[in-house]
XYZ file of C-alpha atoms in Angstrom:
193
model
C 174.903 57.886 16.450
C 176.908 60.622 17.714
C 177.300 61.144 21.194
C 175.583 64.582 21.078
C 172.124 62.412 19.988
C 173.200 59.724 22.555
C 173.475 62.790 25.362
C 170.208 64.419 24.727
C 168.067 60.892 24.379
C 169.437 60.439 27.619
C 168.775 63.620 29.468
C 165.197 63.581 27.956
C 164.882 60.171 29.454
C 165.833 61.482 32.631
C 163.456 64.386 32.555
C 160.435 62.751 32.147
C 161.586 59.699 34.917
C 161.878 62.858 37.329
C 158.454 64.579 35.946
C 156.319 60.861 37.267
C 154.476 63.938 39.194
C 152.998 66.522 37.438
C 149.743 67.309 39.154
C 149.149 67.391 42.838
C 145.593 67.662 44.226
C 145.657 69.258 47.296
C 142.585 69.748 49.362
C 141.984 72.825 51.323
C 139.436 73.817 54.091
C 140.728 77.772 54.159
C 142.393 76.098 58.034
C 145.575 77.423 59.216
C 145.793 73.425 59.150
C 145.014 73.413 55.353
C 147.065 76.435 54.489
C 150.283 74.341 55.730
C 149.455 71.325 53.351
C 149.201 74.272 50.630
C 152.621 75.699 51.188
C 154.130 72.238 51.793
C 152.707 71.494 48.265
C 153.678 74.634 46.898
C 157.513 73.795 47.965
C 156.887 70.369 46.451
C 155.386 71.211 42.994
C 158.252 73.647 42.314
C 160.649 71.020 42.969
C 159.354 68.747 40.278
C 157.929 71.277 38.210
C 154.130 70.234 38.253
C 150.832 72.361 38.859
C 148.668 71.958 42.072
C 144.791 71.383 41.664
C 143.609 73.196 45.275
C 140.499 71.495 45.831
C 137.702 72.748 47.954
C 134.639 70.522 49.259
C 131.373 71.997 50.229
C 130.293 69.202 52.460
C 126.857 68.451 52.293
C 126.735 66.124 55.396
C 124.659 68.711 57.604
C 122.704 69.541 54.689
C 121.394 66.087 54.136
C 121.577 65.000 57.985
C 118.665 68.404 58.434
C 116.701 67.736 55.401
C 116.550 63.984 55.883
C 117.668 63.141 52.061
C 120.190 61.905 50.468
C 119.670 64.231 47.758
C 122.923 66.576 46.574
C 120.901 68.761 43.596
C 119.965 71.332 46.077
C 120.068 74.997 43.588
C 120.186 77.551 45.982
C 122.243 75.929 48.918
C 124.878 75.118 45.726
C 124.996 78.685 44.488
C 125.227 80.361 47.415
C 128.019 77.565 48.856
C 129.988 78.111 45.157
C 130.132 81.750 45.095
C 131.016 81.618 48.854
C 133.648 79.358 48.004
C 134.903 81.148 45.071
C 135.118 84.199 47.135
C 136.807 82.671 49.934
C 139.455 80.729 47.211
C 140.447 83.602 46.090
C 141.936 84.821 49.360
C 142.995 82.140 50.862
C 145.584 81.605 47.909
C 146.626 85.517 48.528
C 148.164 83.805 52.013
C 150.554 81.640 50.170
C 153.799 82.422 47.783
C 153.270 80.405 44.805
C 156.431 81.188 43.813
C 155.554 80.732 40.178
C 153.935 77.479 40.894
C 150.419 76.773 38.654
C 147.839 76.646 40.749
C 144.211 75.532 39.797
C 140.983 75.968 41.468
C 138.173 73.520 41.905
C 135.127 73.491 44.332
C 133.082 70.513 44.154
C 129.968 69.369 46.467
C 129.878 66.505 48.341
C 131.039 64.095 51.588
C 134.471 64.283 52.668
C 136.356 62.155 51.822
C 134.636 60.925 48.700
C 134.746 63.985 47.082
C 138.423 64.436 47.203
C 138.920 61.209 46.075
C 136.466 61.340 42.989
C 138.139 64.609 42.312
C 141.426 63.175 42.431
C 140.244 60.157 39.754
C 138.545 62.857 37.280
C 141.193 65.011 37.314
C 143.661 61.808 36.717
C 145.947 63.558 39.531
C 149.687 61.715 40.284
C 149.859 62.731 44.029
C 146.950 64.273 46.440
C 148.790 66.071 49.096
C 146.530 66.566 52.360
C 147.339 67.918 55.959
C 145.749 66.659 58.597
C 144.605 68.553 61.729
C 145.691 65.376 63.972
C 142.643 65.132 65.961
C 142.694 61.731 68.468
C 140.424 60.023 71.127
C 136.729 60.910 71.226
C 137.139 63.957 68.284
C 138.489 61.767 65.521
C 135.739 58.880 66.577
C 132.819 61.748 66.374
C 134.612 63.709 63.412
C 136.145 60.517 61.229
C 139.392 61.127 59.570
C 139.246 62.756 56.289
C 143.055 62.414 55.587
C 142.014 58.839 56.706
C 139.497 57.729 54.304
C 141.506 59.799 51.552
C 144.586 57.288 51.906
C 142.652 54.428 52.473
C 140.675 54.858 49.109
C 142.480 56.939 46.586
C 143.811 55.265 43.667
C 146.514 57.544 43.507
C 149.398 58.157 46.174
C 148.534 60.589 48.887
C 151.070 62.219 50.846
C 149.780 63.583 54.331
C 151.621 66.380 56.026
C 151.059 66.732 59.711
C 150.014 70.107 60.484
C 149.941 70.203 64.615
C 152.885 72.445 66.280
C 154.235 69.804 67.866
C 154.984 67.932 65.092
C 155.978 70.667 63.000
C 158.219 71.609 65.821
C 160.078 68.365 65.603
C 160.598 68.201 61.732
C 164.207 68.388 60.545
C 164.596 71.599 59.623
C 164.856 73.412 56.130
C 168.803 73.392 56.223
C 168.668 69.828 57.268
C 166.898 68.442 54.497
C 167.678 67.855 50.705
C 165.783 71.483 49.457
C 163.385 71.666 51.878
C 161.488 68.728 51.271
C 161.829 65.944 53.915
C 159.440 66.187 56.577
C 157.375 63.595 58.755
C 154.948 63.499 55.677
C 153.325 59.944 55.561
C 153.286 58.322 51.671
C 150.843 56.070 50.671
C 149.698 54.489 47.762
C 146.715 52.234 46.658
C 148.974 49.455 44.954
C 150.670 49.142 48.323
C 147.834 48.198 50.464
């Protein structure tokens, strides 16, 4: 072997230890809370070069809770919720610089959080990337926590940014951090737990 061969099986082995994350499902609810999780992905996907899966649930939890039924095959109520969703997709990616980042779109019905995660598993994602709106006390007892029940059932790891000004407003800054990317972001994976 010469050590040009010996150089390049090297690098290539180095390229795909740093490519372990190549697609990144991040959930959006067209919030300013979910836009942040977006652009925090965005920032993150160019750095290891993968593609972002923005997903979008239509939450059928009032839908059943007023018709009584657990049932989910519900024709009009879907294509009016899809086309609203497509619509509504569409321009909430405008809002962000994907700065040549791949980004995918899928709506899906279903309850939060077991959409995302069933998403996540079909679409055999390596990281879900979700933002939480930080709710405490009585709202996130009423409401649940669907960063929550993402992290405590995904199979993959899910990375959850904190998207309240307060918190934002204590994150090291841009400059501070290796290329932007440290910030109080929780990681979590399945094996861990």
């Amino acid at each position: 072997m010469t050590n040009g061969k010996v150089k390049a099986s090297s690098t290539s082995r180095a390229d795909k230890q740093q490519r372990l994350i190549r697609t990144i499902l991040v959930p959006v609810d067209f919030s300013d809370c979910s836009l942040a999780g977006l652009k925090y992905a965005v920032t993150f996907a160019k750095e290891v070069r993968g593609r972002i899966i923005a997903l979008h649930v239509t939450d059928l939890g009032p839908v059943m809770m007023t018709t009584g039924c657990g049932e989910y095959y519900l024709p009009k109520y879907m294509q009016a919720a899809r086309r609203r969703c497509d619509d509504e997709m569409r321009n909430f990616l405008k809002r962000v610089n994907l700065d040549g980042v791949r980004v995918d779109r899928l709506s899906v019905a279903g309850y939060c959080p077991a959409a995302i995660y069933e998403a996540a598993a079909r679409e055999a994602v390596d990281l879900i990337i979700i933002s939480t709106h930080g709710r405490t006390g009585l709202g996130r007892a009423l409401l649940g926590s669907v960063a929550e029940g993402t992290v405590r059932h995904a199979t993959c790891p899910v990375l959850v940014v904190p998207s309240s000004m307060g918190v934002r407003e204590s994150a090291p800054s841009k400059n501070a951090s290796s290329k932007g990317l440290r910030s109080r972001a929780t990681i979590s994976s399945a094996r861990s737990r």
